[in-house]
Amino acid sequence: MREHLTGQLQRLLDAADVTCSWASDAVRLLPALLGPVAGRPLGAGPPSPSFVSDDHSPAELSVSFASDGVPTVRVLVEPGCGARTVADSGRAGLRALHRMASCWNVDAEPVARVKDLFLPAAARGPFSLWCALDLRRSGPPGVKAYLNPEAHSGDRAAEVVEEALTRFGFGPAWPALTARAASWCPDRGRLLFFALDLGHWQEPRVKLYIAHQGFSVEEAEAVAGLLPGGTPQRVGDFCRTVGGGARRFDRLPLVSCLSFTRRDRERPSGHTLHVPVRDYARDDCVARDRAAAVLGAHGGGGTALLDKALAAMTPRRLSDGVGLISYVSLARSTAGPPRVTVYLSPEAYAIHPPHDLPRDTALGEGA
């Protein structure tokens, strides 16, 4: 696993021309962040199910494209993959987080502030703590922590998130969010992640990820409307393009991310829609074409880099599998231009065969 992931990350950094010393440090640090699974042979299979990737690889890579043409390479890891208990996994995650904090002079206090909420002694759920790095062409990396709102139980997730937002000064945002969410929570919405930006960020965010089961494009636009001054129609167009014309997403759900910053204590300062393209396209060739289409629509000229990134991840033909491109997302902010991110699976343990569909047909079409 160590060789597989560090090779992919290094090639991806080279493709994106992210060659600063901090990026090299990240490649060297990655095996330590993975913990014992780093030395596990790929042929042995995953030590335990991991929610990070479809084949249970404990990592995910991505490339984020901005309209100014300057990309960011991201790596997300589950340090506690293979741990005996969820609580043990959380402790492994904290060790990895503190290792990153020490390496890049990052303050991990925000995680400690909500440790009792998300890392209890008897933690539950499919994961405990994930860590991520944003690797840029200049400047030290940004560190991110992803925490599980269902660590106590699914029934307490809303209570946990409300208290966490309050501790960071965003308590006033909760009533407006729940009022708008009444039509889709809890039956069709799941509080998926609570995330924190740590360290070197121009504007650190507190982020809430929500999975929307069975959402239509129109419902996705309604959530996008939570962003002040936003353009929900652009989000709808993005959703239709990546979903291949799907009108309702009944398989893997759409995921919204609402981000909060000090600029506004009551309303989100950012909104991101993640579309699970892998479940609505026949193969990765189709997924690639849809990602290229949205990159063209939102600027940044990222199609050439997209192709380099895919080649950095695997030598296989894109038409031979599906899931290498797992998600495509569109992020919008009240403070800056939109950003498109393409999420890439390491495919360390398995390559999923193409769906049994015509190459230009989406699984959600006609739903």
C-alpha positions as MATLAB code, in Angstrom:
seq = 'MREHLTGQLQRLLDAADVTCSWASDAVRLLPALLGPVAGRPLGAGPPSPSFVSDDHSPAELSVSFASDGVPTVRVLVEPGCGARTVADSGRAGLRALHRMASCWNVDAEPVARVKDLFLPAAARGPFSLWCALDLRRSGPPGVKAYLNPEAHSGDRAAEVVEEALTRFGFGPAWPALTARAASWCPDRGRLLFFALDLGHWQEPRVKLYIAHQGFSVEEAEAVAGLLPGGTPQRVGDFCRTVGGGARRFDRLPLVSCLSFTRRDRERPSGHTLHVPVRDYARDDCVARDRAAAVLGAHGGGGTALLDKALAAMTPRRLSDGVGLISYVSLARSTAGPPRVTVYLSPEAYAIHPPHDLPRDTALGEGA';
ca = [
       0.000    0.000    0.000;
       2.840    2.376    0.841;
       4.418    2.019   -2.586;
       1.098    2.165   -4.404;
      -0.147    5.383   -2.769;
       3.128    7.296   -2.595;
       3.721    6.536   -6.270;
       0.292    7.835   -7.234;
       0.652   10.955   -5.095;
       4.101   11.796   -6.453;
       2.979   11.355  -10.075;
      -0.117   13.452   -9.429;
       1.971   16.242   -7.893;
       4.322   16.139  -10.884;
       1.380   16.317  -13.289;
       0.002   19.386  -11.496;
       3.460   20.982  -11.219;
       3.203   21.061   -7.417;
       6.890   20.648   -6.689;
       7.526   22.687   -3.534;
       9.377   21.175   -0.577;
       6.164   20.859    1.425;
       4.722   18.572   -1.239;
       7.822   16.356   -1.051;
       7.433   16.270    2.727;
       3.851   15.074    2.285;
       4.937   12.169    0.079;
       7.517   11.115    2.677;
       5.011   11.472    5.526;
       2.167    9.568    3.856;
       3.261    6.046    4.960;
       3.390    7.186    8.591;
      -0.102    8.676    8.287;
      -1.436    5.354    7.005;
      -0.178    3.444   10.030;
       0.257   -0.356    9.941;
      -1.705   -0.740    6.698;
       1.145    1.044    4.860;
       3.263   -2.125    4.849;
       0.387   -4.504    4.093;
       0.656   -6.311    0.721;
      -2.112   -5.336   -1.685;
      -2.738   -9.013   -2.406;
      -3.779   -9.522    1.211;
      -6.827   -7.335    0.664;
      -8.109   -4.582    2.964;
      -7.666   -5.210    6.709;
     -11.170   -3.833    7.338;
     -13.858   -2.008    5.389;
     -12.957    1.618    4.721;
     -15.566    4.193    3.801;
     -12.954    6.341    1.991;
     -12.973    4.422   -1.316;
     -15.284    1.896   -2.941;
     -12.639   -0.853   -2.880;
     -11.796   -0.061    0.799;
      -8.511    1.650    0.009;
      -7.804    3.869    3.052;
      -7.054    6.939    0.916;
      -8.464    9.171   -1.794;
      -6.671   11.611   -4.081;
      -8.136   14.600   -5.867;
      -7.250   17.580   -8.018;
      -9.011   20.895   -7.526;
      -9.213   23.282  -10.482;
      -9.630   27.032   -9.962;
     -10.621   29.549  -12.608;
      -7.148   31.130  -12.342;
      -5.660   27.868  -13.593;
      -3.674   27.121  -10.412;
      -4.545   23.598   -9.233;
      -4.407   22.026   -5.791;
      -3.640   18.354   -5.149;
      -5.377   16.790   -2.182;
      -4.871   13.540   -0.308;
      -7.342   12.132    2.229;
      -6.395    9.224    4.516;
      -7.987    7.063    7.195;
      -5.092    6.539    9.635;
      -7.065    4.086   11.768;
      -7.953    1.672    8.978;
      -7.730   -1.847   10.399;
      -7.980   -0.727   14.025;
      -9.661   -3.086   16.469;
     -12.419   -0.639   17.476;
     -13.812    2.686   16.256;
     -12.295    4.348   19.326;
      -8.882    2.867   18.480;
      -9.290    4.226   14.967;
      -9.955    7.671   16.401;
      -6.807    7.541   18.519;
      -4.782    6.567   15.443;
      -6.318    9.501   13.617;
      -5.319   11.888   16.395;
      -1.741   10.622   16.299;
      -1.597   11.203   12.552;
      -3.160   14.644   12.933;
      -0.608   15.676   15.555;
       2.184   14.366   13.344;
       1.001   16.647   10.529;
       0.536   19.526   12.954;
       4.106   19.122   14.184;
       5.525   18.880   10.677;
       3.867   22.072    9.398;
       3.373   24.106   12.601;
      -0.397   23.631   12.651;
      -2.586   24.191   15.711;
      -4.852   21.161   16.253;
      -6.766   22.839   19.115;
     -10.042   23.050   17.154;
     -10.240   19.242   17.117;
      -9.550   19.097   20.858;
     -12.398   21.583   21.368;
     -14.953   19.045   20.099;
     -13.192   15.808   21.048;
     -15.943   14.802   23.501;
     -18.559   15.203   20.773;
     -16.871   13.246   17.995;
     -14.297   10.995   19.693;
     -16.053    9.449   22.715;
     -14.653    6.410   24.514;
     -17.411    4.205   23.082;
     -17.440    5.682   19.576;
     -19.731    4.167   16.937;
     -20.118    4.372   13.197;
     -18.249    3.491    9.997;
     -15.306    5.812   10.744;
     -13.877    8.062   13.437;
     -11.328   10.576   12.126;
      -9.966   11.189    8.662;
      -7.123   13.582    7.838;
      -6.430   15.453    4.625;
      -3.779   17.680    3.089;
      -4.216   20.424    0.490;
      -0.938   20.642   -1.429;
      -0.344   23.869   -3.335;
       2.308   25.198   -5.682;
       3.398   27.709   -3.052;
       3.065   27.846    0.706;
       2.664   25.104    3.302;
      -0.195   22.611    3.015;
      -3.601   23.115    4.512;
      -4.621   20.396    6.976;
      -8.198   19.169    7.346;
      -9.906   16.893    9.853;
     -13.129   15.002    9.125;
     -15.209   13.822   12.089;
     -18.227   11.537   12.403;
     -21.502   13.185   13.578;
     -22.888    9.718   14.403;
     -20.091    8.879   16.860;
     -22.637    8.582   19.693;
     -25.511    7.327   17.517;
     -27.382    8.295   14.392;
     -30.226    9.645   16.519;
     -27.880   12.131   18.197;
     -26.122   13.401   15.068;
     -28.154   16.624   14.838;
     -27.608   17.354   18.528;
     -23.864   16.802   18.153;
     -23.583   19.037   15.082;
     -25.611   21.839   16.659;
     -23.381   21.840   19.742;
     -20.224   21.729   17.600;
     -21.368   24.706   15.515;
     -22.165   26.588   18.714;
     -18.677   25.995   20.121;
     -17.172   27.569   17.010;
     -19.518   30.541   17.128;
     -21.971   29.411   14.452;
     -24.900   28.501   16.685;
     -27.111   31.149   15.019;
     -26.765   29.283   11.704;
     -28.475   26.137   12.986;
     -32.129   27.394   13.145;
     -31.998   28.685    9.568;
     -30.417   25.465    8.351;
     -32.948   23.208   10.075;
     -35.864   25.332    8.891;
     -34.757   24.955    5.268;
     -33.895   21.283    5.778;
     -37.289   20.297    7.192;
     -38.359   18.800    3.873;
     -35.419   16.389    3.608;
     -34.088   15.668    7.099;
     -34.005   13.184    8.681;
     -35.718   10.817    6.223;
     -33.727   11.815    3.145;
     -30.720   13.599    4.593;
     -27.835   12.238    6.615;
     -25.277   14.337    8.476;
     -22.212   12.726    6.990;
     -19.102   14.666    8.121;
     -18.181   17.594   10.342;
     -14.917   19.016    9.016;
     -12.394   21.575   10.207;
      -9.717   23.525    8.363;
      -6.523   23.647   10.424;
      -3.415   25.723   10.017;
      -2.456   27.551    6.861;
      -5.728   28.760    5.325;
      -6.558   32.241    4.125;
      -9.994   31.805    5.682;
     -10.441   28.650    7.825;
     -13.811   26.956    7.517;
     -16.090   24.818    9.614;
     -17.876   22.483    7.205;
     -20.942   20.293    7.373;
     -21.473   17.515    4.793;
     -24.999   16.213    4.151;
     -25.911   13.207    1.999;
     -29.230   13.593    0.143;
     -30.848   10.267   -0.678;
     -33.105   10.305   -3.737;
     -32.692   14.022   -4.392;
     -33.826   15.598   -7.625;
     -31.854   18.281   -9.427;
     -34.408   20.845   -8.261;
     -33.936   19.822   -4.639;
     -30.178   20.143   -5.029;
     -30.722   23.664   -6.337;
     -32.836   24.471   -3.273;
     -29.987   23.503   -0.927;
     -27.583   25.565   -3.037;
     -29.898   28.500   -2.388;
     -28.703   28.559    1.226;
     -25.599   30.395   -0.022;
     -26.329   34.144   -0.031;
     -26.150   35.638   -3.496;
     -25.635   32.214   -5.051;
     -26.788   31.014   -8.462;
     -28.647   27.721   -7.875;
     -29.320   27.338  -11.611;
     -25.579   26.918  -12.258;
     -25.543   24.161   -9.655;
     -28.459   22.487  -11.408;
     -26.690   22.653  -14.760;
     -23.566   21.155  -13.179;
     -25.633   18.377  -11.615;
     -27.262   17.498  -14.927;
     -23.945   17.440  -16.783;
     -22.097   15.224  -14.298;
     -25.151   13.025  -13.773;
     -25.576   12.510  -17.504;
     -29.071   13.987  -17.542;
     -30.287   12.212  -14.416;
     -33.295   13.947  -12.921;
     -33.278   12.084   -9.612;
     -30.329   10.474   -7.815;
     -31.754    7.262   -6.368;
     -28.505    5.283   -6.224;
     -25.502    6.834   -4.491;
     -26.713   10.153   -3.062;
     -25.694   13.668   -3.871;
     -23.648   15.271   -1.087;
     -23.773   18.941   -0.123;
     -21.106   20.715    1.906;
     -22.007   23.949    3.692;
     -19.002   25.903    4.951;
     -19.025   28.590    7.617;
     -16.453   31.325    8.214;
     -16.137   34.328   10.490;
     -17.541   36.560    7.754;
     -21.081   35.375    8.521;
     -22.169   33.663   11.744;
     -25.717   32.964   10.562;
     -25.392   31.824    6.952;
     -22.972   29.637    5.012;
     -20.107   31.368    3.242;
     -19.654   28.466    0.841;
     -21.555   25.612   -0.777;
     -20.201   22.559   -2.604;
     -22.208   19.922   -4.431;
     -20.561   16.501   -4.872;
     -22.020   14.287   -7.599;
     -21.082   10.561   -7.387;
     -20.428   10.263  -11.104;
     -19.217    6.657  -10.762;
     -22.761    5.457  -10.114;
     -24.323    7.398  -12.994;
     -21.867    6.683  -15.841;
     -21.091    3.447  -17.681;
     -17.306    3.755  -17.325;
     -14.507    6.162  -16.524;
     -14.253    7.305  -20.114;
     -17.795    8.697  -19.821;
     -17.006   10.127  -16.377;
     -13.886   11.809  -17.763;
     -15.842   13.449  -20.578;
     -18.410   14.837  -18.131;
     -15.679   16.176  -15.847;
     -14.011   17.800  -18.870;
     -17.327   19.394  -19.836;
     -17.799   21.083  -16.460;
     -14.157   22.169  -16.393;
     -14.724   23.862  -19.717;
     -17.890   25.523  -18.450;
     -16.298   26.912  -15.289;
     -12.933   28.077  -16.581;
      -9.450   27.123  -15.514;
      -8.596   25.169  -18.681;
      -8.109   21.979  -16.737;
      -8.807   19.302  -19.378;
      -5.126   18.695  -20.167;
      -4.294   18.421  -16.469;
      -7.284   16.117  -15.934;
      -5.888   13.695  -18.514;
      -2.418   13.884  -16.941;
      -3.936   13.200  -13.525;
      -5.802   10.139  -14.762;
      -2.646    8.799  -16.414;
      -0.770    9.378  -13.147;
      -3.255    7.219  -11.276;
      -3.429    4.176  -13.557;
      -2.164    2.789  -16.866;
      -5.478    1.063  -17.605;
      -7.895    2.184  -20.294;
     -10.659    4.356  -18.872;
     -13.273    2.299  -20.695;
     -12.179   -0.860  -18.840;
     -13.590    0.152  -15.463;
     -15.688    2.594  -13.463;
     -14.893    4.315  -10.184;
     -11.434    5.740  -10.833;
     -13.301    9.060  -10.956;
     -15.568    8.759   -7.929;
     -16.985   12.267   -7.510;
     -16.938   15.582   -9.305;
     -17.771   18.638   -7.210;
     -18.542   22.308   -7.747;
     -17.614   24.679   -4.905;
     -18.956   28.226   -4.717;
     -18.094   30.894   -2.190;
     -19.225   34.409   -1.345;
     -15.547   35.405   -1.373;
     -14.157   33.918   -4.573;
     -14.661   32.213   -7.940;
     -16.043   28.681   -8.336;
     -13.779   25.647   -8.124;
     -14.231   22.185   -9.690;
     -12.673   19.160   -7.991;
     -12.262   15.668   -9.457;
     -11.907   12.872   -6.880;
      -9.788    9.837   -7.730;
      -9.808    6.337   -6.267;
      -6.446    4.574   -5.762;
      -8.002    1.282   -6.952;
      -5.466   -0.467   -4.725;
      -7.578   -3.553   -4.109;
     -10.059   -3.727   -6.998;
     -11.112   -2.233  -10.328;
     -14.868   -2.227  -10.750;
     -16.118   -3.338  -14.172;
     -18.180   -0.953  -16.300;
     -21.900   -0.741  -15.674;
     -24.061   -2.626  -18.155;
     -25.374    0.468  -19.915;
     -24.915    2.255  -23.223;
     -21.869    4.494  -22.857;
     -23.917    7.717  -23.092;
     -26.655    6.703  -20.643;
     -26.832    7.631  -16.946;
     -28.157    5.172  -14.382;
     -30.395    7.851  -12.953;
     -31.907    8.892  -16.264;
     -35.660    8.661  -16.424;
     -36.037    8.143  -12.674;
];
